[in-house]
Amino acid sequence: MITRRRLLGSAALLTAGAALPGASKVWAQPKKFEIVMCAKQEGISWFDDMRTGVEDFAKDFGVNAYQIAPETGDPAKQAQMVESLIAKNVDAILVVPNDPKSMEPVLQKAKDAGIVIVSHEAKSLAGTADYDVEAFKNEDFGALMFDKLAKAMNGEGKFVAIVGALTMETHMQWFNAGMEHIKADYPDMEFVLSEPIEDNNDEKTALDKVNEVLKRYPDLKGIVGCSVSGTSMAALAVEKLRRKDIAVVGLGLPSINGPYLEDGYQNVALCWRPADAGYASAFVAHKLLNGETVEAGMDLKRPGYDKVTIEDGVVYGDATLILTAENWKDYKF
């Protein structure tokens, strides 16, 4: 795909070159692309790591690539930040949306302005975005996460789940796929709430809500977290109660959840490397800016993205990581 900006930029360079003496021997320097990741929220370890991947891409490919994010997980604020990038006339916007549906109009506006759009954790935006890049198929990840919980609970007992927000597409895809798996294969497990707990990706909120549910259900046997804050605060809450009889499984980072795995207050953490997802998303955008095609089987230059598949505008890697007490120290993020 060649954007209108790319075509206009090339035409301008040719025109300027033709007007100069000795133009056949003198070439203008190619434009240094500006590629910006708009992440969900500032100050979260997950997105701190993603920033390193975007910055590594900038160094490797000689582009101006960087990351921004709202101070809180506010969809409206995130949309405003995308508006500012449109006004700035950047070349590509990478986005991990808090609410994909509310983000769609502003991303379409950016696309209409000739800006390349690549989303992550937002499969439903494929079509509005040029491509959506995923570390794996979310349904598979959700089923695996809940299966790990079921195994830790010996297939029986009461459990709850935590998501960042009910509007967060990937969190809800994991939850829904996981619940389908539990209903089909683990009839002795009971989800005691009407919907998952929302923690707004905030540790204090997560801890408060986990403590509330532990008081309400003293016989609870499992907690599954679809957010890093939810999983880590669930582990902290059961650690404070010295309740190793409560299984904790969910999204986590080695640097955050590793000690809980080590001490036995979390059973399993699942993740993908945020830095690699940021790098892979930037790689796809850079390909498009250069008028190149994105094809199944291509290598996005990061582990788990070395032979991607593509379905309906979604680029899938195979980058799931399963962290345990035995292996979490092998990962340095």
PDB file of C-alpha atoms in Angstrom, residues 27-328:
ATOM      1  CA  TRP A  27      19.121  13.339  -4.673  1.00  0.00           C
ATOM      2  CA  ALA A  28      17.202  14.733  -1.730  1.00  0.00           C
ATOM      3  CA  GLN A  29      17.412  12.708   1.469  1.00  0.00           C
ATOM      4  CA  PRO A  30      14.429  10.348   1.881  1.00  0.00           C
ATOM      5  CA  LYS A  31      11.879  11.389   4.458  1.00  0.00           C
ATOM      6  CA  LYS A  32      12.380  10.097   7.993  1.00  0.00           C
ATOM      7  CA  PHE A  33       9.009   8.574   8.788  1.00  0.00           C
ATOM      8  CA  GLU A  34       7.218   9.517  12.001  1.00  0.00           C
ATOM      9  CA  ILE A  35       5.536   6.445  13.491  1.00  0.00           C
ATOM     10  CA  VAL A  36       3.676   6.896  16.788  1.00  0.00           C
ATOM     11  CA  MET A  37       2.273   4.259  19.131  1.00  0.00           C
ATOM     12  CA  CYS A  38      -0.744   5.470  21.129  1.00  0.00           C
ATOM     13  CA  ALA A  39      -0.938   2.960  23.992  1.00  0.00           C
ATOM     14  CA  LYS A  40      -3.712   2.436  26.529  1.00  0.00           C
ATOM     15  CA  GLN A  41      -2.221   4.115  29.571  1.00  0.00           C
ATOM     16  CA  GLU A  42       0.928   5.757  30.882  1.00  0.00           C
ATOM     17  CA  GLY A  43       2.783   4.486  33.928  1.00  0.00           C
ATOM     18  CA  ILE A  44       1.968   0.770  33.502  1.00  0.00           C
ATOM     19  CA  SER A  45       4.819  -1.729  33.310  1.00  0.00           C
ATOM     20  CA  TRP A  46       3.183  -3.491  30.363  1.00  0.00           C
ATOM     21  CA  PHE A  47       3.283  -0.370  28.216  1.00  0.00           C
ATOM     22  CA  ASP A  48       6.656   0.708  29.568  1.00  0.00           C
ATOM     23  CA  ASP A  49       7.971  -2.477  28.008  1.00  0.00           C
ATOM     24  CA  MET A  50       6.066  -1.836  24.765  1.00  0.00           C
ATOM     25  CA  ARG A  51       7.800   1.548  24.528  1.00  0.00           C
ATOM     26  CA  THR A  52      11.184  -0.169  24.466  1.00  0.00           C
ATOM     27  CA  GLY A  53      10.109  -2.176  21.416  1.00  0.00           C
ATOM     28  CA  VAL A  54       8.953   0.922  19.555  1.00  0.00           C
ATOM     29  CA  GLU A  55      12.190   2.715  20.412  1.00  0.00           C
ATOM     30  CA  ASP A  56      14.255  -0.308  19.345  1.00  0.00           C
ATOM     31  CA  PHE A  57      12.479  -0.234  15.996  1.00  0.00           C
ATOM     32  CA  ALA A  58      13.344   3.455  15.625  1.00  0.00           C
ATOM     33  CA  LYS A  59      17.030   2.648  16.114  1.00  0.00           C
ATOM     34  CA  ASP A  60      17.014  -0.376  13.821  1.00  0.00           C
ATOM     35  CA  PHE A  61      15.244   1.333  10.914  1.00  0.00           C
ATOM     36  CA  GLY A  62      16.301   4.961  11.293  1.00  0.00           C
ATOM     37  CA  VAL A  63      12.800   6.346  11.735  1.00  0.00           C
ATOM     38  CA  ASN A  64      11.233   8.699  14.267  1.00  0.00           C
ATOM     39  CA  ALA A  65       9.180   6.148  16.226  1.00  0.00           C
ATOM     40  CA  TYR A  66       7.955   6.766  19.766  1.00  0.00           C
ATOM     41  CA  GLN A  67       5.061   6.069  22.144  1.00  0.00           C
ATOM     42  CA  ILE A  68       2.453   8.239  23.847  1.00  0.00           C
ATOM     43  CA  ALA A  69      -0.483   7.340  26.122  1.00  0.00           C
ATOM     44  CA  PRO A  70      -3.088   9.016  28.337  1.00  0.00           C
ATOM     45  CA  GLU A  71      -2.413   9.237  32.071  1.00  0.00           C
ATOM     46  CA  THR A  72      -5.464   7.064  32.745  1.00  0.00           C
ATOM     47  CA  GLY A  73      -7.237   4.458  30.611  1.00  0.00           C
ATOM     48  CA  ASP A  74      -9.718   7.042  29.346  1.00  0.00           C
ATOM     49  CA  PRO A  75     -11.000   6.237  25.820  1.00  0.00           C
ATOM     50  CA  ALA A  76     -11.980   9.870  25.196  1.00  0.00           C
ATOM     51  CA  LYS A  77      -8.522  11.135  26.146  1.00  0.00           C
ATOM     52  CA  GLN A  78      -6.897   8.514  23.955  1.00  0.00           C
ATOM     53  CA  ALA A  79      -9.071   9.606  21.020  1.00  0.00           C
ATOM     54  CA  GLN A  80      -7.990  13.212  21.632  1.00  0.00           C
ATOM     55  CA  MET A  81      -4.367  12.129  21.432  1.00  0.00           C
ATOM     56  CA  VAL A  82      -5.021  10.492  18.060  1.00  0.00           C
ATOM     57  CA  GLU A  83      -6.675  13.734  16.913  1.00  0.00           C
ATOM     58  CA  SER A  84      -3.483  15.575  17.840  1.00  0.00           C
ATOM     59  CA  LEU A  85      -1.438  13.119  15.785  1.00  0.00           C
ATOM     60  CA  ILE A  86      -3.680  13.750  12.788  1.00  0.00           C
ATOM     61  CA  ALA A  87      -3.135  17.499  13.200  1.00  0.00           C
ATOM     62  CA  LYS A  88       0.599  16.867  13.464  1.00  0.00           C
ATOM     63  CA  ASN A  89       0.451  15.025  10.146  1.00  0.00           C
ATOM     64  CA  VAL A  90       2.393  11.947  11.311  1.00  0.00           C
ATOM     65  CA  ASP A  91       2.992   9.141   8.832  1.00  0.00           C
ATOM     66  CA  ALA A  92       1.658   6.194  10.829  1.00  0.00           C
ATOM     67  CA  ILE A  93      -0.358   5.679  13.991  1.00  0.00           C
ATOM     68  CA  LEU A  94      -0.089   2.473  15.981  1.00  0.00           C
ATOM     69  CA  VAL A  95      -2.818   2.090  18.580  1.00  0.00           C
ATOM     70  CA  VAL A  96      -3.750  -0.202  21.474  1.00  0.00           C
ATOM     71  CA  PRO A  97      -7.257   1.132  22.164  1.00  0.00           C
ATOM     72  CA  ASN A  98      -9.040   1.177  25.503  1.00  0.00           C
ATOM     73  CA  ASP A  99     -12.343   1.027  23.637  1.00  0.00           C
ATOM     74  CA  PRO A 100     -11.998  -0.006  19.968  1.00  0.00           C
ATOM     75  CA  LYS A 101     -15.567   0.952  19.087  1.00  0.00           C
ATOM     76  CA  SER A 102     -15.233   4.541  20.308  1.00  0.00           C
ATOM     77  CA  MET A 103     -11.823   4.815  18.647  1.00  0.00           C
ATOM     78  CA  GLU A 104     -13.094   3.793  15.218  1.00  0.00           C
ATOM     79  CA  PRO A 105     -14.323   7.227  13.980  1.00  0.00           C
ATOM     80  CA  VAL A 106     -11.065   9.048  14.755  1.00  0.00           C
ATOM     81  CA  LEU A 107      -8.982   6.257  13.230  1.00  0.00           C
ATOM     82  CA  GLN A 108     -11.096   6.443  10.075  1.00  0.00           C
ATOM     83  CA  LYS A 109     -10.438  10.187  10.029  1.00  0.00           C
ATOM     84  CA  ALA A 110      -6.705   9.488  10.259  1.00  0.00           C
ATOM     85  CA  LYS A 111      -6.902   6.915   7.491  1.00  0.00           C
ATOM     86  CA  ASP A 112      -8.833   9.365   5.278  1.00  0.00           C
ATOM     87  CA  ALA A 113      -5.970  11.818   5.837  1.00  0.00           C
ATOM     88  CA  GLY A 114      -3.556   9.281   4.335  1.00  0.00           C
ATOM     89  CA  ILE A 115      -2.078   8.102   7.634  1.00  0.00           C
ATOM     90  CA  VAL A 116      -1.194   4.408   7.936  1.00  0.00           C
ATOM     91  CA  ILE A 117      -3.082   2.772  10.816  1.00  0.00           C
ATOM     92  CA  VAL A 118      -1.986  -0.415  12.604  1.00  0.00           C
ATOM     93  CA  SER A 119      -3.888  -1.584  15.680  1.00  0.00           C
ATOM     94  CA  HIS A 120      -3.000  -4.104  18.375  1.00  0.00           C
ATOM     95  CA  GLU A 121      -5.390  -5.853  20.793  1.00  0.00           C
ATOM     96  CA  ALA A 122      -8.259  -4.726  18.563  1.00  0.00           C
ATOM     97  CA  LYS A 123      -9.269  -7.391  16.058  1.00  0.00           C
ATOM     98  CA  SER A 124     -12.577  -5.613  15.383  1.00  0.00           C
ATOM     99  CA  LEU A 125     -10.671  -2.629  13.943  1.00  0.00           C
ATOM    100  CA  ALA A 126      -9.352  -4.679  11.024  1.00  0.00           C
ATOM    101  CA  GLY A 127     -10.845  -2.879   8.052  1.00  0.00           C
ATOM    102  CA  THR A 128     -10.666   0.535   9.668  1.00  0.00           C
ATOM    103  CA  ALA A 129      -6.997  -0.057  10.431  1.00  0.00           C
ATOM    104  CA  ASP A 130      -4.813  -1.141   7.540  1.00  0.00           C
ATOM    105  CA  TYR A 131      -3.911  -4.156   9.674  1.00  0.00           C
ATOM    106  CA  ASP A 132      -4.449  -5.362  13.212  1.00  0.00           C
ATOM    107  CA  VAL A 133      -1.435  -7.194  14.695  1.00  0.00           C
ATOM    108  CA  GLU A 134      -2.024  -9.888  17.316  1.00  0.00           C
ATOM    109  CA  ALA A 135       0.407 -12.062  19.265  1.00  0.00           C
ATOM    110  CA  PHE A 136      -1.979 -15.027  18.876  1.00  0.00           C
ATOM    111  CA  LYS A 137      -5.644 -15.811  18.354  1.00  0.00           C
ATOM    112  CA  ASN A 138      -7.411 -14.368  21.380  1.00  0.00           C
ATOM    113  CA  GLU A 139      -9.890 -17.224  21.635  1.00  0.00           C
ATOM    114  CA  ASP A 140      -7.030 -19.706  21.971  1.00  0.00           C
ATOM    115  CA  PHE A 141      -5.285 -17.569  24.584  1.00  0.00           C
ATOM    116  CA  GLY A 142      -8.467 -17.183  26.649  1.00  0.00           C
ATOM    117  CA  ALA A 143      -9.212 -20.913  26.583  1.00  0.00           C
ATOM    118  CA  LEU A 144      -5.615 -21.673  27.604  1.00  0.00           C
ATOM    119  CA  MET A 145      -5.708 -19.148  30.461  1.00  0.00           C
ATOM    120  CA  PHE A 146      -8.915 -20.546  31.917  1.00  0.00           C
ATOM    121  CA  ASP A 147      -7.719 -24.118  31.408  1.00  0.00           C
ATOM    122  CA  LYS A 148      -4.638 -23.320  33.504  1.00  0.00           C
ATOM    123  CA  LEU A 149      -6.974 -21.994  36.204  1.00  0.00           C
ATOM    124  CA  ALA A 150      -9.113 -25.131  36.027  1.00  0.00           C
ATOM    125  CA  LYS A 151      -6.069 -27.383  36.381  1.00  0.00           C
ATOM    126  CA  ALA A 152      -4.874 -25.355  39.393  1.00  0.00           C
ATOM    127  CA  MET A 153      -8.342 -25.718  40.973  1.00  0.00           C
ATOM    128  CA  ASN A 154      -8.484 -29.463  40.253  1.00  0.00           C
ATOM    129  CA  GLY A 155     -11.516 -28.784  38.082  1.00  0.00           C
ATOM    130  CA  GLU A 156     -13.902 -27.747  40.828  1.00  0.00           C
ATOM    131  CA  GLY A 157     -14.946 -24.857  43.059  1.00  0.00           C
ATOM    132  CA  LYS A 158     -15.974 -21.215  42.930  1.00  0.00           C
ATOM    133  CA  PHE A 159     -14.025 -18.623  40.949  1.00  0.00           C
ATOM    134  CA  VAL A 160     -14.112 -15.018  39.730  1.00  0.00           C
ATOM    135  CA  ALA A 161     -12.486 -13.154  36.850  1.00  0.00           C
ATOM    136  CA  ILE A 162     -11.010  -9.661  36.471  1.00  0.00           C
ATOM    137  CA  VAL A 163     -10.727  -7.509  33.331  1.00  0.00           C
ATOM    138  CA  GLY A 164      -9.396  -4.006  32.803  1.00  0.00           C
ATOM    139  CA  ALA A 165     -12.823  -2.898  31.571  1.00  0.00           C
ATOM    140  CA  LEU A 166     -15.862  -4.458  29.961  1.00  0.00           C
ATOM    141  CA  THR A 167     -15.113  -2.322  26.886  1.00  0.00           C
ATOM    142  CA  MET A 168     -11.609  -3.770  26.418  1.00  0.00           C
ATOM    143  CA  GLU A 169     -12.007  -6.046  23.438  1.00  0.00           C
ATOM    144  CA  THR A 170      -9.149  -8.465  24.063  1.00  0.00           C
ATOM    145  CA  HIS A 171      -9.883  -8.874  27.771  1.00  0.00           C
ATOM    146  CA  MET A 172     -13.500  -9.733  26.993  1.00  0.00           C
ATOM    147  CA  GLN A 173     -12.508 -12.091  24.172  1.00  0.00           C
ATOM    148  CA  TRP A 174     -10.274 -13.980  26.611  1.00  0.00           C
ATOM    149  CA  PHE A 175     -13.009 -14.014  29.244  1.00  0.00           C
ATOM    150  CA  ASN A 176     -15.756 -15.174  26.889  1.00  0.00           C
ATOM    151  CA  ALA A 177     -13.620 -17.872  25.272  1.00  0.00           C
ATOM    152  CA  GLY A 178     -12.425 -19.011  28.689  1.00  0.00           C
ATOM    153  CA  MET A 179     -15.950 -19.229  30.056  1.00  0.00           C
ATOM    154  CA  GLU A 180     -17.069 -21.301  27.078  1.00  0.00           C
ATOM    155  CA  HIS A 181     -14.183 -23.676  27.752  1.00  0.00           C
ATOM    156  CA  ILE A 182     -15.055 -23.977  31.444  1.00  0.00           C
ATOM    157  CA  LYS A 183     -18.748 -24.626  30.738  1.00  0.00           C
ATOM    158  CA  ALA A 184     -17.896 -27.287  28.185  1.00  0.00           C
ATOM    159  CA  ASP A 185     -15.154 -29.135  30.072  1.00  0.00           C
ATOM    160  CA  TYR A 186     -15.371 -28.305  33.777  1.00  0.00           C
ATOM    161  CA  PRO A 187     -18.996 -28.607  34.994  1.00  0.00           C
ATOM    162  CA  ASP A 188     -17.946 -28.593  38.662  1.00  0.00           C
ATOM    163  CA  MET A 189     -16.522 -25.086  38.460  1.00  0.00           C
ATOM    164  CA  GLU A 190     -18.826 -22.189  39.393  1.00  0.00           C
ATOM    165  CA  PHE A 191     -18.440 -18.588  38.275  1.00  0.00           C
ATOM    166  CA  VAL A 192     -20.021 -16.729  41.197  1.00  0.00           C
ATOM    167  CA  LEU A 193     -20.492 -13.282  39.618  1.00  0.00           C
ATOM    168  CA  SER A 194     -22.769 -12.078  36.816  1.00  0.00           C
ATOM    169  CA  GLU A 195     -19.836 -10.502  34.965  1.00  0.00           C
ATOM    170  CA  PRO A 196     -16.095 -10.044  35.440  1.00  0.00           C
ATOM    171  CA  ILE A 197     -14.730  -7.465  37.881  1.00  0.00           C
ATOM    172  CA  GLU A 198     -13.436  -4.246  36.276  1.00  0.00           C
ATOM    173  CA  ASP A 199     -10.199  -2.825  37.699  1.00  0.00           C
ATOM    174  CA  ASN A 200      -9.568  -0.021  35.147  1.00  0.00           C
ATOM    175  CA  ASN A 201      -5.949  -1.260  34.922  1.00  0.00           C
ATOM    176  CA  ASP A 202      -5.401   0.278  38.344  1.00  0.00           C
ATOM    177  CA  GLU A 203      -3.676  -1.667  41.113  1.00  0.00           C
ATOM    178  CA  LYS A 204      -5.477   0.001  44.028  1.00  0.00           C
ATOM    179  CA  THR A 205      -8.867  -0.561  42.416  1.00  0.00           C
ATOM    180  CA  ALA A 206      -7.939  -4.167  41.684  1.00  0.00           C
ATOM    181  CA  LEU A 207      -6.740  -4.836  45.230  1.00  0.00           C
ATOM    182  CA  ASP A 208      -9.814  -3.248  46.799  1.00  0.00           C
ATOM    183  CA  LYS A 209     -12.169  -5.272  44.620  1.00  0.00           C
ATOM    184  CA  VAL A 210     -10.314  -8.532  45.152  1.00  0.00           C
ATOM    185  CA  ASN A 211     -10.394  -8.003  48.927  1.00  0.00           C
ATOM    186  CA  GLU A 212     -14.132  -7.349  48.718  1.00  0.00           C
ATOM    187  CA  VAL A 213     -14.812 -10.536  46.797  1.00  0.00           C
ATOM    188  CA  LEU A 214     -12.631 -12.601  49.157  1.00  0.00           C
ATOM    189  CA  LYS A 215     -14.672 -11.354  52.108  1.00  0.00           C
ATOM    190  CA  ARG A 216     -17.913 -12.044  50.255  1.00  0.00           C
ATOM    191  CA  TYR A 217     -16.850 -15.549  49.201  1.00  0.00           C
ATOM    192  CA  PRO A 218     -14.565 -17.028  51.890  1.00  0.00           C
ATOM    193  CA  ASP A 219     -14.795 -20.398  50.110  1.00  0.00           C
ATOM    194  CA  LEU A 220     -13.497 -18.972  46.811  1.00  0.00           C
ATOM    195  CA  LYS A 221     -11.073 -21.345  45.094  1.00  0.00           C
ATOM    196  CA  GLY A 222      -9.839 -19.411  42.088  1.00  0.00           C
ATOM    197  CA  ILE A 223      -9.182 -16.004  40.534  1.00  0.00           C
ATOM    198  CA  VAL A 224      -8.316 -15.454  36.883  1.00  0.00           C
ATOM    199  CA  GLY A 225      -6.983 -12.071  35.803  1.00  0.00           C
ATOM    200  CA  CYS A 226      -7.201 -10.707  32.274  1.00  0.00           C
ATOM    201  CA  SER A 227      -5.211  -7.617  33.307  1.00  0.00           C
ATOM    202  CA  VAL A 228      -1.739  -7.480  34.827  1.00  0.00           C
ATOM    203  CA  SER A 229      -3.048  -5.307  37.664  1.00  0.00           C
ATOM    204  CA  GLY A 230      -5.872  -7.737  38.386  1.00  0.00           C
ATOM    205  CA  THR A 231      -3.649 -10.812  38.415  1.00  0.00           C
ATOM    206  CA  SER A 232      -0.864  -9.277  40.494  1.00  0.00           C
ATOM    207  CA  MET A 233      -3.235  -7.749  43.057  1.00  0.00           C
ATOM    208  CA  ALA A 234      -5.113 -11.049  43.353  1.00  0.00           C
ATOM    209  CA  ALA A 235      -1.784 -12.719  44.157  1.00  0.00           C
ATOM    210  CA  LEU A 236      -0.938  -9.986  46.674  1.00  0.00           C
ATOM    211  CA  ALA A 237      -4.342 -10.350  48.357  1.00  0.00           C
ATOM    212  CA  VAL A 238      -4.038 -14.126  48.810  1.00  0.00           C
ATOM    213  CA  GLU A 239      -0.428 -13.691  49.962  1.00  0.00           C
ATOM    214  CA  LYS A 240      -1.559 -11.339  52.723  1.00  0.00           C
ATOM    215  CA  LEU A 241      -4.109 -13.941  53.806  1.00  0.00           C
ATOM    216  CA  ARG A 242      -1.591 -16.792  53.414  1.00  0.00           C
ATOM    217  CA  ARG A 243      -4.222 -18.553  51.272  1.00  0.00           C
ATOM    218  CA  LYS A 244      -2.287 -20.833  48.954  1.00  0.00           C
ATOM    219  CA  ASP A 245      -5.498 -22.848  48.617  1.00  0.00           C
ATOM    220  CA  ILE A 246      -6.814 -20.103  46.267  1.00  0.00           C
ATOM    221  CA  ALA A 247      -5.531 -20.558  42.719  1.00  0.00           C
ATOM    222  CA  VAL A 248      -4.394 -17.400  40.916  1.00  0.00           C
ATOM    223  CA  VAL A 249      -3.827 -17.521  37.162  1.00  0.00           C
ATOM    224  CA  GLY A 250      -3.785 -14.781  34.568  1.00  0.00           C
ATOM    225  CA  LEU A 251      -1.990 -12.165  32.535  1.00  0.00           C
ATOM    226  CA  GLY A 252       1.348 -11.229  34.052  1.00  0.00           C
ATOM    227  CA  LEU A 253       4.889 -10.031  33.522  1.00  0.00           C
ATOM    228  CA  PRO A 254       8.000 -11.774  34.851  1.00  0.00           C
ATOM    229  CA  SER A 255       9.162  -8.609  36.604  1.00  0.00           C
ATOM    230  CA  ILE A 256       5.826  -8.159  38.381  1.00  0.00           C
ATOM    231  CA  ASN A 257       4.357 -11.627  38.839  1.00  0.00           C
ATOM    232  CA  GLY A 258       7.564 -13.626  39.111  1.00  0.00           C
ATOM    233  CA  PRO A 259       7.935 -13.263  42.897  1.00  0.00           C
ATOM    234  CA  TYR A 260       4.337 -14.446  43.419  1.00  0.00           C
ATOM    235  CA  LEU A 261       5.039 -17.471  41.230  1.00  0.00           C
ATOM    236  CA  GLU A 262       8.249 -18.101  43.190  1.00  0.00           C
ATOM    237  CA  ASP A 263       6.459 -17.951  46.553  1.00  0.00           C
ATOM    238  CA  GLY A 264       3.479 -20.054  45.497  1.00  0.00           C
ATOM    239  CA  TYR A 265       0.793 -17.348  45.610  1.00  0.00           C
ATOM    240  CA  GLN A 266       0.290 -17.455  41.854  1.00  0.00           C
ATOM    241  CA  ASN A 267       0.111 -20.688  39.897  1.00  0.00           C
ATOM    242  CA  VAL A 268       0.693 -19.607  36.294  1.00  0.00           C
ATOM    243  CA  ALA A 269       1.130 -16.318  34.430  1.00  0.00           C
ATOM    244  CA  LEU A 270       0.509 -16.005  30.716  1.00  0.00           C
ATOM    245  CA  CYS A 271       1.671 -13.183  28.490  1.00  0.00           C
ATOM    246  CA  TRP A 272       3.377 -12.082  25.340  1.00  0.00           C
ATOM    247  CA  ARG A 273       6.274  -9.652  25.147  1.00  0.00           C
ATOM    248  CA  PRO A 274       4.791  -6.136  24.856  1.00  0.00           C
ATOM    249  CA  ALA A 275       8.036  -4.836  23.359  1.00  0.00           C
ATOM    250  CA  ASP A 276       7.830  -7.433  20.587  1.00  0.00           C
ATOM    251  CA  ALA A 277       4.219  -6.521  19.819  1.00  0.00           C
ATOM    252  CA  GLY A 278       5.186  -2.842  19.559  1.00  0.00           C
ATOM    253  CA  TYR A 279       8.120  -3.671  17.299  1.00  0.00           C
ATOM    254  CA  ALA A 280       6.030  -5.956  15.065  1.00  0.00           C
ATOM    255  CA  SER A 281       3.293  -3.320  14.726  1.00  0.00           C
ATOM    256  CA  ALA A 282       5.855  -0.696  13.724  1.00  0.00           C
ATOM    257  CA  PHE A 283       7.384  -3.152  11.248  1.00  0.00           C
ATOM    258  CA  VAL A 284       4.019  -3.613   9.503  1.00  0.00           C
ATOM    259  CA  ALA A 285       3.456   0.163   9.362  1.00  0.00           C
ATOM    260  CA  HIS A 286       6.941   0.713   7.930  1.00  0.00           C
ATOM    261  CA  LYS A 287       6.315  -1.866   5.214  1.00  0.00           C
ATOM    262  CA  LEU A 288       3.142  -0.064   4.190  1.00  0.00           C
ATOM    263  CA  LEU A 289       4.812   3.355   4.209  1.00  0.00           C
ATOM    264  CA  ASN A 290       7.413   2.007   1.816  1.00  0.00           C
ATOM    265  CA  GLY A 291       4.724   0.704  -0.543  1.00  0.00           C
ATOM    266  CA  GLU A 292       5.508  -2.927   0.264  1.00  0.00           C
ATOM    267  CA  THR A 293       3.040  -5.747   0.780  1.00  0.00           C
ATOM    268  CA  VAL A 294       2.347  -7.533   4.056  1.00  0.00           C
ATOM    269  CA  GLU A 295       2.120 -11.261   3.372  1.00  0.00           C
ATOM    270  CA  ALA A 296       1.458 -14.483   5.245  1.00  0.00           C
ATOM    271  CA  GLY A 297       4.663 -16.247   6.207  1.00  0.00           C
ATOM    272  CA  MET A 298       6.700 -13.051   6.471  1.00  0.00           C
ATOM    273  CA  ASP A 299       9.105 -12.404   9.347  1.00  0.00           C
ATOM    274  CA  LEU A 300       8.376  -9.352  11.513  1.00  0.00           C
ATOM    275  CA  LYS A 301      11.794  -9.717  13.147  1.00  0.00           C
ATOM    276  CA  ARG A 302      10.649 -10.629  16.630  1.00  0.00           C
ATOM    277  CA  PRO A 303      10.275 -14.005  18.436  1.00  0.00           C
ATOM    278  CA  GLY A 304       6.858 -15.508  17.783  1.00  0.00           C
ATOM    279  CA  TYR A 305       6.295 -13.238  14.774  1.00  0.00           C
ATOM    280  CA  ASP A 306       8.798 -14.951  12.474  1.00  0.00           C
ATOM    281  CA  LYS A 307       6.159 -16.689  10.331  1.00  0.00           C
ATOM    282  CA  VAL A 308       2.882 -14.833  10.666  1.00  0.00           C
ATOM    283  CA  THR A 309      -0.516 -15.827   9.342  1.00  0.00           C
ATOM    284  CA  ILE A 310      -3.070 -13.311   8.041  1.00  0.00           C
ATOM    285  CA  GLU A 311      -6.854 -13.624   8.157  1.00  0.00           C
ATOM    286  CA  ASP A 312      -9.298 -10.852   7.254  1.00  0.00           C
ATOM    287  CA  GLY A 313      -6.813  -8.063   7.863  1.00  0.00           C
ATOM    288  CA  VAL A 314      -5.474  -9.512  11.122  1.00  0.00           C
ATOM    289  CA  VAL A 315      -1.797 -10.483  11.353  1.00  0.00           C
ATOM    290  CA  TYR A 316      -1.332 -13.331  13.837  1.00  0.00           C
ATOM    291  CA  GLY A 317       1.881 -14.368  15.522  1.00  0.00           C
ATOM    292  CA  ASP A 318       2.430 -17.345  17.790  1.00  0.00           C
ATOM    293  CA  ALA A 319       4.002 -15.554  20.721  1.00  0.00           C
ATOM    294  CA  THR A 320       2.306 -16.922  23.857  1.00  0.00           C
ATOM    295  CA  LEU A 321       4.556 -17.216  26.907  1.00  0.00           C
ATOM    296  CA  ILE A 322       3.632 -19.390  29.902  1.00  0.00           C
ATOM    297  CA  LEU A 323       5.427 -18.356  33.090  1.00  0.00           C
ATOM    298  CA  THR A 324       5.876 -20.678  36.069  1.00  0.00           C
ATOM    299  CA  ALA A 325       7.896 -20.753  39.267  1.00  0.00           C
ATOM    300  CA  GLU A 326      10.533 -22.701  37.364  1.00  0.00           C
ATOM    301  CA  ASN A 327      11.001 -20.514  34.274  1.00  0.00           C
ATOM    302  CA  TRP A 328       9.988 -16.910  35.011  1.00  0.00           C
TER     303      TRP A 328
END
